Amino acid sequence: MDSRFSDSNDFSNGSSTCCIANTYATATATTDHNHNNFLFPDAATVPDVAALRHLSDDFDSIFDSLDVFADARIAVSGGSGGGKREVAVHRCILSARSKFFRAKFRDREREKEKEKGRGGVVKFELKELARDFDVSIESLVAVLSYLYSGKVRPLPRDVCTCVDDECPHLACWPAVDFLVEVLYLSSTFQISELVALFQRHMLDILDKVSSDDILIVLHVANICRSDCSRLLNRCIEIVVHSNLDSITLEKSTFEKSTLEKSLPPEILKQITDLRKSYAISGPEGDKYPDKHVKRIHRALDSDDVELVRLLLIEGHTTLDDAYALHYAVAYCDAKTTTELLDLAIADVNRQNHRGYTVLHVSAMRKEPKIIVSLLGKGARPTDQTSDGRKALQISKRLTRAVDWYRSTGQGQASPKDCLCIEILEQAERRDPLLGEAAVSLAIAGEGLRIKLLHLECRVGLAKILFPMEAQVVMDTANVHSTSELPLAKDLSRPQSAVDLTEVPFKLEESLQRMNALSRTVELGKRYFPRCSQVLDKMVEDDYLNDLATTGNESPEQQVMMKQKYSELEELMFPSTRTLILMAGLVDATDSNAS
């Protein structure tokens, strides 16, 4: 945990009143001297300020000392490393600093129910304390550290910084996301001076925030309501004059919100009324969407692509005129989007009223499956929005540096936003290498059955080592619609018990399966070369032994490695000895046939 602090006026260019020196500079004190009241000067003396700073540092060190005399813990789900993490706190300090915590801790019966473990440590779930909006552990630490020390920590750089090197990191999504989380917690915990500080900072940068990100600021300001009235009004004013269309406003959802997932009707009505009073029609104009477009959108909401096709036959509109592909990419699941793409009657590079192509929209949604599908249908990664951004830059500015640079172990799911960046980088770097996978399959032998088994083993390894990446390319290649090779389903049986002549082999189904798996390998090599390099190393004899014993693992990691080793060994076994046996069988069969 970072123990560095800065005065609040460093955070807000000298305008904050949260700094301890400033707080106490205007304080007055009284004392009884010779039975007479003596009024001290308005300004605190230098020794007083120094003493207060030492006191702040002492409380600061208590918070950073983790479990020292802590009598409560606050558990947070998620965060940079995933899973559940806990922050040790002291109820007496939080009660003295916050009316909210004082009321929570006063409920003795509730504490007894939650009391667990030695030392009478009380555990709280952050979701129970702050129910309206999900926040990260970094935001919780920032707020709690202020309650302890009276100072505001510097913004955590890796959390508030995006991946785009050209970004000044003042108002990109990671910075905005962190600020609204702290603002929400400060309001919930009734820390008025911290609310005022972060509201003022948000107002200072609001003009630099993208119009799409303004919506989350508006949403949180509406949750805080009276505490953030200035911020709420300013956000509404910006949205009214922005290029956000009516569909975006109505369909915007906030995953972190646990109650209201979208903007409330009264806020939408206020925006609509203000636009009418200002004679602002929005980027889509007054006639969009008409009733025919709305019918197509409703069909997409129901995932009914067949109904969309029937509506198009009526001839009232087209997919392009309805911006149906943009709508599906933004609000429908990946399967519906793929089915719509398969109709092959929509322009995948068409820009909507706001200047976005469907690839730009998919980058904003952070859905790697849809991005791969669009690229496979000819979407151009080099196309720019009206303000000069490419899909890759959009993805980078939506991704936190802490997530991008954090190492993801083999077998762990990679963050979706990181996968989006990786896919788009590969798409810009070079053209698809068609046939690359087919060339690599030559090592599997000439027989169709051997090639298919080799592909099953390779894709099976990918599912274990790189589950998220494998899922993306397998879904795009539509692997799940084909039948798995029967031999690959029963790899746990002793190889001596497998009679290869009994394995059913249907040519048409096997060809479909091989095409899907070949497409999977091709997409993997195309968009995830780092994963393909690891899979290529699987043919090396010593790799599994190296994987099983690196010598630096904890006992828990060793158990996981042994389990992973067993899974890999089961998959690799048929790709070595069984392939040799099958090669002999096929050669013998071929020679007999000839």
Coordinates of C-alpha atoms in Angstrom, one line a residue:
M1 CA 0.0 0.0 0.0
D2 CA 1.4 3.4 -1.0
S3 CA 2.1 5.4 2.1
R4 CA 2.9 8.7 0.3
F5 CA 0.5 11.6 0.9
S6 CA 0.1 15.0 -0.4
D7 CA -1.8 17.9 1.0
S8 CA -5.3 18.4 -0.4
N9 CA -4.3 21.7 -1.9
D10 CA -1.7 20.0 -4.0
F11 CA -4.6 18.0 -5.5
S12 CA -6.7 21.0 -6.3
N13 CA -4.1 23.7 -7.2
G14 CA -4.2 25.3 -3.8
S15 CA -7.9 25.8 -3.5
S16 CA -8.7 23.0 -1.0
T17 CA -9.6 23.6 2.6
C18 CA -9.0 19.9 3.5
C19 CA -5.3 20.3 4.3
I20 CA -4.7 20.1 8.1
A21 CA -2.7 23.3 8.1
N22 CA -5.5 25.2 6.5
T23 CA -8.1 23.6 8.6
Y24 CA -6.5 24.6 11.8
A25 CA -5.1 27.9 10.6
T26 CA -8.5 29.4 11.1
A27 CA -9.3 27.6 14.4
T28 CA -9.6 29.4 17.7
A29 CA -8.8 28.0 21.1
T30 CA -9.6 29.0 24.6
T31 CA -7.8 28.3 27.9
D32 CA -8.2 29.2 31.5
H33 CA -5.3 31.3 32.8
N34 CA -5.5 32.8 36.3
H35 CA -9.3 32.2 36.2
N36 CA -9.6 34.5 33.1
N37 CA -10.6 33.3 29.6
F38 CA -7.8 34.0 27.1
L39 CA -8.6 34.0 23.4
F40 CA -5.7 32.9 21.1
P41 CA -5.0 34.5 17.8
D42 CA -7.0 33.3 14.7
A43 CA -3.9 31.7 13.1
A44 CA -2.5 28.6 14.6
T45 CA 1.2 28.8 15.6
V46 CA 3.9 27.0 13.6
P47 CA 4.5 24.5 16.5
D48 CA 0.7 23.8 16.5
V49 CA 0.7 23.0 12.8
A50 CA 3.8 20.9 13.1
A51 CA 2.2 18.9 16.0
L52 CA -0.9 18.4 13.9
R53 CA 1.1 17.1 11.0
H54 CA 2.9 14.7 13.3
L55 CA -0.4 13.5 14.6
S56 CA -1.7 13.0 11.1
D57 CA 1.4 11.0 10.2
D58 CA 0.9 8.8 13.3
F59 CA -2.7 8.0 12.3
D60 CA -1.4 7.6 8.8
S61 CA 1.1 4.9 9.9
I62 CA -1.7 3.1 11.8
F63 CA -3.7 2.7 8.6
D64 CA -0.7 1.5 6.6
S65 CA 0.3 -1.0 9.3
L66 CA -2.5 -3.3 8.2
D67 CA -3.5 -5.5 11.2
V68 CA -2.0 -3.5 14.0
F69 CA -4.8 -3.5 16.7
A70 CA -7.5 -3.5 14.0
D71 CA -10.9 -4.6 15.2
A72 CA -12.8 -4.7 11.9
R73 CA -12.3 -5.5 8.3
I74 CA -14.1 -4.3 5.1
A75 CA -14.2 -6.8 2.3
V76 CA -14.2 -5.7 -1.3
S77 CA -14.9 -7.9 -4.3
G78 CA -13.0 -7.5 -7.5
G79 CA -10.2 -4.9 -7.8
S80 CA -6.9 -5.0 -9.8
G81 CA -6.1 -8.5 -8.9
G82 CA -9.6 -10.0 -8.9
G83 CA -11.1 -12.0 -6.1
K84 CA -12.0 -10.6 -2.7
R85 CA -9.7 -8.4 -0.7
E86 CA -10.0 -6.9 2.8
V87 CA -9.0 -3.7 4.4
A88 CA -8.3 -3.7 8.2
V89 CA -9.8 -0.7 10.0
H90 CA -10.3 0.6 13.6
R91 CA -13.9 1.3 14.5
C92 CA -13.1 3.9 17.1
I93 CA -11.2 6.1 14.5
L94 CA -13.9 5.7 11.8
S95 CA -16.7 6.4 14.3
A96 CA -15.0 9.6 15.4
R97 CA -14.5 10.8 11.8
S98 CA -17.7 9.8 10.2
K99 CA -21.4 9.9 11.3
F100 CA -22.1 7.2 8.8
F101 CA -19.7 4.7 10.5
R102 CA -20.8 5.8 13.9
A103 CA -24.3 4.8 13.1
K104 CA -23.2 1.5 11.6
F105 CA -21.0 0.5 14.5
R106 CA -23.7 1.4 17.0
D107 CA -25.8 -1.5 16.1
R108 CA -24.4 -4.0 18.6
E109 CA -26.6 -6.9 17.5
R110 CA -25.4 -6.6 14.0
E111 CA -21.8 -6.7 15.1
K112 CA -22.3 -9.8 17.1
E113 CA -23.8 -11.6 14.2
K114 CA -20.9 -10.7 12.0
E115 CA -18.2 -11.3 14.7
K116 CA -15.9 -14.0 13.5
G117 CA -12.4 -15.3 14.3
R118 CA -10.1 -14.4 17.2
G119 CA -9.9 -11.0 18.7
G120 CA -13.5 -10.1 18.0
V121 CA -12.8 -8.8 14.5
V122 CA -16.0 -7.6 12.9
K123 CA -16.3 -8.1 9.1
F124 CA -18.3 -5.9 6.8
E125 CA -19.0 -6.3 3.1
L126 CA -18.4 -3.0 1.2
K127 CA -21.6 -3.8 -0.8
E128 CA -23.5 -3.6 2.5
L129 CA -22.0 -0.2 3.3
A130 CA -22.2 1.3 -0.1
R131 CA -25.1 -0.5 -1.9
D132 CA -25.9 1.8 -4.9
F133 CA -22.6 1.6 -6.8
D134 CA -19.7 -0.9 -7.0
V135 CA -16.3 0.6 -6.2
S136 CA -12.7 -0.7 -6.2
I137 CA -10.5 -1.3 -3.3
E138 CA -8.2 1.5 -4.5
S139 CA -11.1 4.0 -4.1
L140 CA -12.0 2.6 -0.6
V141 CA -8.3 3.0 0.5
A142 CA -8.3 6.6 -0.8
V143 CA -11.3 7.5 1.3
L144 CA -10.4 5.6 4.4
S145 CA -6.8 7.0 4.4
Y146 CA -8.4 10.5 4.4
L147 CA -10.5 9.6 7.5
Y148 CA -7.4 8.5 9.3
S149 CA -4.9 11.2 8.4
G150 CA -7.0 14.2 7.2
K151 CA -4.9 14.3 4.0
V152 CA -5.8 13.3 0.5
R153 CA -3.4 10.8 -1.1
P154 CA -2.1 11.4 -4.6
L155 CA -4.2 9.6 -7.2
P156 CA -2.9 6.1 -7.7
R157 CA -1.0 6.4 -11.0
D158 CA -1.5 2.9 -12.4
V159 CA -5.2 2.9 -11.5
C160 CA -5.9 6.4 -13.0
T161 CA -3.8 6.0 -16.1
C162 CA -4.9 4.5 -19.4
V163 CA -2.7 2.5 -21.8
D164 CA -2.6 5.3 -24.5
D165 CA 0.9 6.9 -24.3
E166 CA -0.5 10.0 -26.1
C167 CA -3.1 10.6 -23.4
P168 CA -2.5 13.3 -20.8
H169 CA -4.4 11.1 -18.3
L170 CA -6.4 14.0 -17.0
A171 CA -9.9 12.9 -18.1
C172 CA -9.5 9.5 -19.7
W173 CA -11.9 6.7 -18.5
P174 CA -9.6 5.2 -15.7
A175 CA -9.2 8.7 -14.1
V176 CA -12.9 9.5 -14.4
D177 CA -13.9 6.1 -13.1
F178 CA -11.6 6.4 -10.0
L179 CA -12.9 10.0 -9.3
V180 CA -16.5 9.1 -9.4
E181 CA -16.0 6.1 -7.2
V182 CA -14.2 8.3 -4.5
L183 CA -17.0 10.9 -4.9
Y184 CA -19.7 8.3 -4.4
L185 CA -18.0 6.8 -1.3
S186 CA -17.3 10.3 0.2
S187 CA -21.0 11.1 -0.2
T188 CA -22.1 7.7 1.2
F189 CA -19.8 8.0 4.2
Q190 CA -20.9 11.6 4.8
I191 CA -17.5 13.2 4.4
S192 CA -18.7 16.6 3.2
E193 CA -15.3 18.2 2.8
L194 CA -14.0 15.3 0.6
V195 CA -17.2 15.5 -1.5
A196 CA -16.6 19.2 -2.0
L197 CA -13.0 18.6 -3.0
F198 CA -13.6 15.9 -5.6
Q199 CA -16.7 17.6 -6.9
R200 CA -14.6 20.7 -7.6
H201 CA -12.0 18.6 -9.3
M202 CA -14.6 16.9 -11.5
L203 CA -16.0 20.3 -12.5
D204 CA -12.5 21.4 -13.4
I205 CA -11.9 18.5 -15.9
L206 CA -15.5 17.9 -17.0
D207 CA -15.0 19.8 -20.3
K208 CA -12.2 17.4 -21.2
V209 CA -14.2 14.2 -20.5
S210 CA -15.6 12.4 -23.5
S211 CA -19.3 12.7 -24.0
D212 CA -19.8 8.9 -23.5
D213 CA -18.0 9.1 -20.2
I214 CA -20.0 12.1 -19.0
L215 CA -22.9 9.7 -18.6
I216 CA -21.3 7.8 -15.7
V217 CA -20.5 11.1 -14.0
L218 CA -24.1 12.2 -14.5
H219 CA -25.3 8.9 -13.1
V220 CA -23.1 9.1 -9.9
A221 CA -24.0 12.8 -9.4
N222 CA -27.6 11.8 -9.5
I223 CA -27.1 9.1 -6.9
C224 CA -25.3 11.6 -4.6
R225 CA -28.0 14.2 -5.5
S226 CA -28.0 17.0 -2.9
D227 CA -24.2 16.6 -2.3
C228 CA -23.4 17.0 -6.0
S229 CA -26.1 19.3 -7.3
R230 CA -23.6 21.6 -9.1
L231 CA -22.0 18.6 -10.8
L232 CA -25.3 17.1 -11.7
N233 CA -26.6 20.4 -13.3
R234 CA -23.3 20.8 -15.2
C235 CA -23.4 17.3 -16.6
I236 CA -27.0 17.7 -17.8
E237 CA -26.0 21.0 -19.5
I238 CA -23.0 19.2 -21.3
V239 CA -25.2 16.3 -22.4
V240 CA -27.9 18.6 -23.8
H241 CA -25.3 20.2 -26.1
S242 CA -23.4 17.0 -26.9
N243 CA -23.6 14.6 -29.8
L244 CA -25.2 11.9 -27.7
D245 CA -28.3 10.7 -29.5
S246 CA -31.6 9.7 -28.0
I247 CA -31.0 6.0 -28.4
T248 CA -27.6 6.2 -26.6
L249 CA -29.2 8.1 -23.7
E250 CA -32.1 5.7 -23.4
K251 CA -30.1 2.5 -23.7
S252 CA -27.0 3.5 -21.7
T253 CA -26.4 1.0 -18.9
F254 CA -24.1 1.2 -15.9
E255 CA -22.7 -2.1 -14.9
K256 CA -21.4 -0.8 -11.6
S257 CA -24.8 0.4 -10.5
T258 CA -26.6 -2.1 -8.3
L259 CA -30.0 -0.4 -8.3
E260 CA -30.7 1.8 -11.3
K261 CA -28.9 0.4 -14.3
S262 CA -29.8 3.3 -16.6
L263 CA -30.6 7.0 -16.4
P264 CA -33.8 7.7 -14.5
P265 CA -36.8 8.9 -16.6
E266 CA -36.9 12.3 -15.0
I267 CA -33.3 13.0 -16.0
L268 CA -34.0 11.9 -19.6
K269 CA -37.1 14.1 -19.7
Q270 CA -35.1 17.0 -18.4
I271 CA -32.5 16.6 -21.2
T272 CA -35.2 16.2 -23.9
D273 CA -37.1 19.3 -22.7
L274 CA -33.9 21.4 -22.6
R275 CA -33.0 20.3 -26.1
K276 CA -36.4 21.3 -27.3
S277 CA -36.2 24.7 -25.6
Y278 CA -32.8 25.3 -27.2
A279 CA -34.0 24.0 -30.6
I280 CA -31.4 21.2 -30.5
S281 CA -32.4 18.1 -32.3
G282 CA -29.4 15.9 -31.6
P283 CA -27.1 14.4 -34.2
E284 CA -29.7 12.0 -35.6
G285 CA -32.2 14.6 -36.5
D286 CA -35.9 14.7 -35.7
K287 CA -37.0 11.9 -37.9
Y288 CA -34.8 9.2 -36.5
P289 CA -35.7 6.6 -35.4
D290 CA -39.0 6.2 -37.2
K291 CA -41.5 3.4 -36.5
H292 CA -39.8 1.0 -39.0
V293 CA -36.4 1.5 -37.4
K294 CA -37.9 1.0 -34.0
R295 CA -39.5 -2.3 -35.1
I296 CA -36.1 -3.6 -36.2
H297 CA -34.5 -2.5 -33.0
R298 CA -37.2 -4.2 -30.9
A299 CA -36.6 -7.4 -32.9
L300 CA -32.9 -7.2 -32.1
D301 CA -33.7 -6.6 -28.5
S302 CA -35.5 -10.0 -28.7
D303 CA -32.5 -11.6 -30.4
D304 CA -34.8 -12.4 -33.3
V305 CA -32.7 -12.0 -36.5
E306 CA -35.3 -13.9 -38.5
L307 CA -37.9 -11.3 -37.7
V308 CA -35.3 -8.6 -38.7
R309 CA -35.0 -10.4 -42.1
L310 CA -38.8 -10.4 -42.6
L311 CA -39.0 -6.7 -41.7
L312 CA -36.4 -5.9 -44.3
I313 CA -38.4 -7.8 -46.9
E314 CA -41.2 -5.3 -46.4
G315 CA -38.8 -2.7 -47.9
H316 CA -39.5 0.2 -45.6
T317 CA -35.9 0.5 -44.5
T318 CA -32.5 -1.2 -44.7
L319 CA -30.0 -2.4 -42.2
D320 CA -27.7 0.5 -43.0
D321 CA -30.5 3.2 -42.8
A322 CA -31.6 1.7 -39.5
Y323 CA -28.0 1.5 -38.3
A324 CA -29.0 -1.9 -37.1
L325 CA -25.5 -3.3 -37.0
H326 CA -24.4 -0.4 -34.8
Y327 CA -27.4 -1.1 -32.5
A328 CA -26.6 -4.8 -32.3
V329 CA -23.0 -4.3 -31.6
A330 CA -23.8 -1.8 -28.8
Y331 CA -26.7 -3.6 -27.1
C332 CA -27.1 -7.2 -28.3
D333 CA -25.2 -10.3 -27.4
A334 CA -22.3 -11.6 -29.6
K335 CA -24.5 -14.4 -31.1
T336 CA -27.1 -12.0 -32.4
T337 CA -24.5 -9.7 -33.8
T338 CA -22.8 -12.7 -35.6
E339 CA -26.1 -13.8 -37.1
L340 CA -26.8 -10.2 -38.3
L341 CA -23.4 -10.1 -39.9
D342 CA -24.0 -13.4 -41.6
L343 CA -26.9 -11.8 -43.5
A344 CA -24.1 -10.0 -45.4
I345 CA -26.3 -7.0 -46.4
A346 CA -24.9 -4.4 -44.0
D347 CA -21.9 -2.1 -44.5
V348 CA -19.5 -3.0 -41.7
N349 CA -17.6 0.3 -42.3
R350 CA -20.6 2.6 -42.3
Q351 CA -20.4 5.6 -39.9
N352 CA -23.4 6.5 -37.8
H353 CA -24.7 10.0 -36.9
R354 CA -21.9 10.4 -34.4
G355 CA -19.1 9.4 -36.8
Y356 CA -18.6 5.9 -35.3
T357 CA -18.2 2.7 -37.3
V358 CA -19.3 -0.6 -35.8
L359 CA -15.7 -1.4 -34.9
H360 CA -15.5 1.9 -32.9
V361 CA -18.7 0.9 -31.1
S362 CA -17.4 -2.6 -30.3
A363 CA -14.2 -1.1 -28.9
M364 CA -16.3 1.0 -26.6
R365 CA -18.3 -2.0 -25.5
K366 CA -15.0 -4.0 -24.9
E367 CA -16.3 -7.2 -26.3
P368 CA -13.5 -9.2 -28.0
K369 CA -15.8 -11.8 -29.7
I370 CA -17.6 -9.1 -31.6
I371 CA -14.4 -7.3 -32.6
V372 CA -13.0 -10.5 -34.1
S373 CA -16.2 -11.2 -35.9
L374 CA -16.2 -7.7 -37.4
L375 CA -12.6 -7.9 -38.5
G376 CA -13.4 -11.2 -40.1
K377 CA -16.2 -9.5 -42.1
G378 CA -13.9 -6.7 -43.4
A379 CA -14.1 -4.0 -40.8
R380 CA -11.2 -1.6 -41.2
P381 CA -9.2 -1.0 -38.0
T382 CA -7.6 2.2 -39.5
D383 CA -10.9 4.1 -39.9
Q384 CA -11.2 7.1 -37.6
T385 CA -14.0 8.8 -35.8
S386 CA -15.0 12.4 -36.5
D387 CA -12.5 13.5 -33.8
G388 CA -9.7 11.4 -35.2
R389 CA -9.7 8.3 -33.0
K390 CA -9.2 4.8 -34.2
A391 CA -10.7 1.7 -32.5
L392 CA -7.4 0.9 -31.0
Q393 CA -7.1 4.3 -29.3
I394 CA -10.6 4.0 -28.0
S395 CA -9.7 0.6 -26.4
K396 CA -6.5 1.9 -25.0
R397 CA -8.2 4.9 -23.3
L398 CA -10.8 2.6 -21.7
T399 CA -8.2 0.3 -20.2
R400 CA -6.4 0.9 -16.9
A401 CA -2.6 0.6 -17.0
V402 CA -2.7 -1.6 -13.9
D403 CA -4.8 -4.2 -15.8
W404 CA -2.8 -4.0 -19.0
Y405 CA 0.6 -4.5 -17.3
R406 CA -0.5 -7.0 -14.8
S407 CA 0.8 -10.5 -15.6
T408 CA -2.0 -13.0 -16.3
G409 CA -0.9 -16.5 -15.5
Q410 CA -1.5 -19.4 -17.8
G411 CA -4.9 -20.9 -17.1
Q412 CA -6.3 -17.6 -15.9
A413 CA -8.9 -15.5 -17.8
S414 CA -7.4 -12.4 -19.3
P415 CA -9.4 -9.1 -18.9
K416 CA -11.6 -8.4 -21.9
D417 CA -10.4 -4.8 -22.4
C418 CA -6.8 -6.1 -22.6
L419 CA -7.9 -8.7 -25.2
C420 CA -9.5 -6.0 -27.3
I421 CA -6.3 -4.0 -27.4
E422 CA -4.3 -7.1 -28.4
I423 CA -6.7 -8.0 -31.2
L424 CA -6.8 -4.5 -32.6
E425 CA -3.0 -4.1 -32.4
Q426 CA -2.6 -7.3 -34.4
A427 CA -5.3 -6.2 -36.9
E428 CA -3.4 -2.9 -37.6
R429 CA 0.0 -4.6 -37.7
R430 CA -0.5 -6.9 -40.6
D431 CA -3.0 -8.4 -42.9
P432 CA -4.5 -11.8 -42.0
L433 CA -2.1 -14.7 -43.0
L434 CA -4.6 -16.9 -44.7
G435 CA -3.5 -20.4 -44.9
E436 CA -0.9 -20.0 -42.0
A437 CA -2.8 -22.5 -39.9
A438 CA -3.1 -24.9 -42.8
V439 CA 0.6 -24.9 -43.4
S440 CA 1.3 -25.6 -39.7
L441 CA -1.1 -28.6 -39.9
A442 CA 1.3 -30.5 -42.2
I443 CA 3.2 -31.7 -39.1
A444 CA 0.1 -33.8 -38.1
G445 CA 0.4 -36.2 -41.0
E446 CA -1.5 -36.7 -44.2
G447 CA -4.5 -38.6 -42.8
L448 CA -7.6 -36.5 -42.0
R449 CA -8.1 -38.3 -38.7
I450 CA -4.6 -37.4 -37.7
K451 CA -5.0 -33.8 -38.6
L452 CA -8.3 -33.6 -36.7
L453 CA -6.8 -35.2 -33.6
H454 CA -3.9 -32.8 -33.7
L455 CA -6.3 -29.9 -33.9
E456 CA -8.4 -31.2 -31.0
C457 CA -5.3 -31.5 -28.8
R458 CA -4.0 -28.0 -29.7
V459 CA -7.4 -26.3 -29.1
G460 CA -7.8 -28.4 -25.9
L461 CA -4.4 -27.1 -24.7
A462 CA -5.5 -23.5 -25.5
K463 CA -8.7 -23.9 -23.5
I464 CA -6.7 -24.9 -20.4
L465 CA -3.8 -22.4 -20.8
F466 CA -5.7 -19.4 -22.3
P467 CA -9.4 -19.8 -21.5
M468 CA -10.6 -16.4 -22.4
E469 CA -8.6 -16.1 -25.7
A470 CA -9.6 -19.7 -26.7
Q471 CA -13.3 -18.8 -26.0
V472 CA -13.1 -15.7 -28.2
V473 CA -11.7 -17.5 -31.3
M474 CA -13.7 -20.7 -30.8
D475 CA -17.0 -18.7 -30.7
T476 CA -16.0 -16.7 -33.7
A477 CA -15.1 -19.9 -35.6
N478 CA -18.4 -21.5 -34.4
V479 CA -16.6 -24.6 -33.1
H480 CA -19.5 -25.4 -30.7
S481 CA -21.8 -26.1 -33.6
T482 CA -19.6 -29.1 -34.6
S483 CA -19.2 -32.5 -33.1
E484 CA -16.0 -33.2 -31.1
L485 CA -13.8 -36.1 -32.3
P486 CA -14.9 -39.1 -30.1
L487 CA -11.4 -40.1 -29.2
A488 CA -10.7 -36.6 -27.9
K489 CA -13.6 -36.9 -25.5
D490 CA -12.2 -39.8 -23.6
L491 CA -8.6 -38.9 -23.0
S492 CA -8.7 -40.2 -19.4
R493 CA -8.9 -43.8 -20.6
P494 CA -5.6 -45.8 -20.6
Q495 CA -4.2 -45.6 -24.1
S496 CA -3.7 -49.3 -24.3
A497 CA -7.5 -49.7 -23.8
V498 CA -8.4 -47.5 -26.8
D499 CA -9.1 -49.4 -30.0
L500 CA -8.7 -47.0 -32.8
T501 CA -10.6 -49.2 -35.2
E502 CA -13.7 -48.8 -33.1
V503 CA -13.7 -45.0 -33.2
P504 CA -16.6 -43.8 -35.5
F505 CA -15.5 -41.6 -38.3
K506 CA -18.0 -39.7 -40.4
L507 CA -16.3 -37.8 -43.2
E508 CA -18.7 -34.9 -43.5
E509 CA -18.9 -34.2 -39.7
S510 CA -15.2 -34.5 -39.4
L511 CA -14.6 -32.1 -42.2
Q512 CA -16.9 -29.5 -40.6
R513 CA -15.1 -30.0 -37.3
M514 CA -11.7 -29.7 -38.9
N515 CA -12.6 -26.5 -40.7
A516 CA -13.9 -25.0 -37.5
L517 CA -10.8 -26.0 -35.5
S518 CA -8.5 -24.8 -38.4
R519 CA -10.3 -21.5 -38.3
T520 CA -9.8 -21.4 -34.6
V521 CA -6.0 -22.0 -34.9
E522 CA -5.8 -19.4 -37.7
L523 CA -7.6 -16.8 -35.6
G524 CA -5.4 -17.6 -32.6
K525 CA -2.3 -17.2 -34.7
R526 CA -3.7 -14.0 -36.2
Y527 CA -4.8 -12.1 -33.0
F528 CA -3.0 -13.9 -30.1
P529 CA 0.5 -14.7 -31.4
R530 CA 1.9 -14.9 -27.8
C531 CA -0.5 -17.7 -27.1
S532 CA 0.3 -19.5 -30.3
Q533 CA 4.0 -19.4 -29.5
V534 CA 3.4 -21.1 -26.1
L535 CA 1.2 -23.8 -27.8
D536 CA 4.0 -24.3 -30.4
K537 CA 6.4 -25.0 -27.5
M538 CA 4.1 -27.9 -26.4
V539 CA 5.7 -30.2 -28.9
E540 CA 9.0 -29.9 -27.1
D541 CA 9.7 -32.9 -24.9
D542 CA 11.0 -31.0 -21.8
Y543 CA 8.2 -28.4 -21.6
L544 CA 5.8 -30.3 -19.4
N545 CA 8.6 -31.2 -17.0
D546 CA 9.6 -27.5 -16.8
L547 CA 6.0 -26.6 -16.2
A548 CA 5.7 -29.1 -13.4
T549 CA 8.7 -28.0 -11.3
T550 CA 9.9 -24.4 -11.5
G551 CA 11.1 -24.5 -7.9
N552 CA 9.7 -21.1 -6.9
E553 CA 6.0 -21.9 -6.2
S554 CA 4.1 -21.7 -3.0
P555 CA 2.4 -24.9 -1.7
E556 CA -0.9 -23.7 -3.1
Q557 CA 0.7 -23.0 -6.5
Q558 CA 2.4 -26.4 -6.6
V559 CA -0.9 -28.1 -6.1
M560 CA -2.4 -26.0 -9.0
M561 CA 0.7 -26.7 -11.2
K562 CA 0.4 -30.5 -10.5
Q563 CA -3.3 -30.4 -11.5
K564 CA -2.5 -28.3 -14.6
Y565 CA 0.3 -30.8 -15.4
S566 CA -2.1 -33.7 -15.2
E567 CA -4.5 -32.0 -17.6
L568 CA -1.8 -31.1 -20.0
E569 CA -0.4 -34.6 -19.9
E570 CA -3.7 -36.1 -20.7
L571 CA -4.1 -33.8 -23.7
M572 CA -0.5 -34.2 -24.9
F573 CA -0.5 -38.0 -24.7
P574 CA -2.5 -38.7 -27.8
S575 CA -0.6 -36.0 -29.7
T576 CA 2.6 -38.0 -29.3
R577 CA 2.2 -41.8 -28.9
T578 CA -1.3 -42.1 -30.1
L579 CA -0.6 -40.0 -33.2
I580 CA 2.3 -42.4 -34.0
L581 CA 0.0 -45.4 -33.5
M582 CA -2.7 -43.7 -35.7
A583 CA -0.2 -42.9 -38.3
G584 CA 0.8 -46.6 -38.5
L585 CA -2.8 -47.6 -38.6
V586 CA -3.7 -45.1 -41.4
D587 CA -0.6 -46.1 -43.4
A588 CA -1.5 -49.7 -43.1
T589 CA -5.1 -49.0 -44.1
D590 CA -4.0 -46.9 -47.0
S591 CA -1.6 -49.6 -48.2
N592 CA -4.3 -52.2 -48.0
A593 CA -6.7 -50.1 -49.9
S594 CA -4.1 -49.6 -52.6

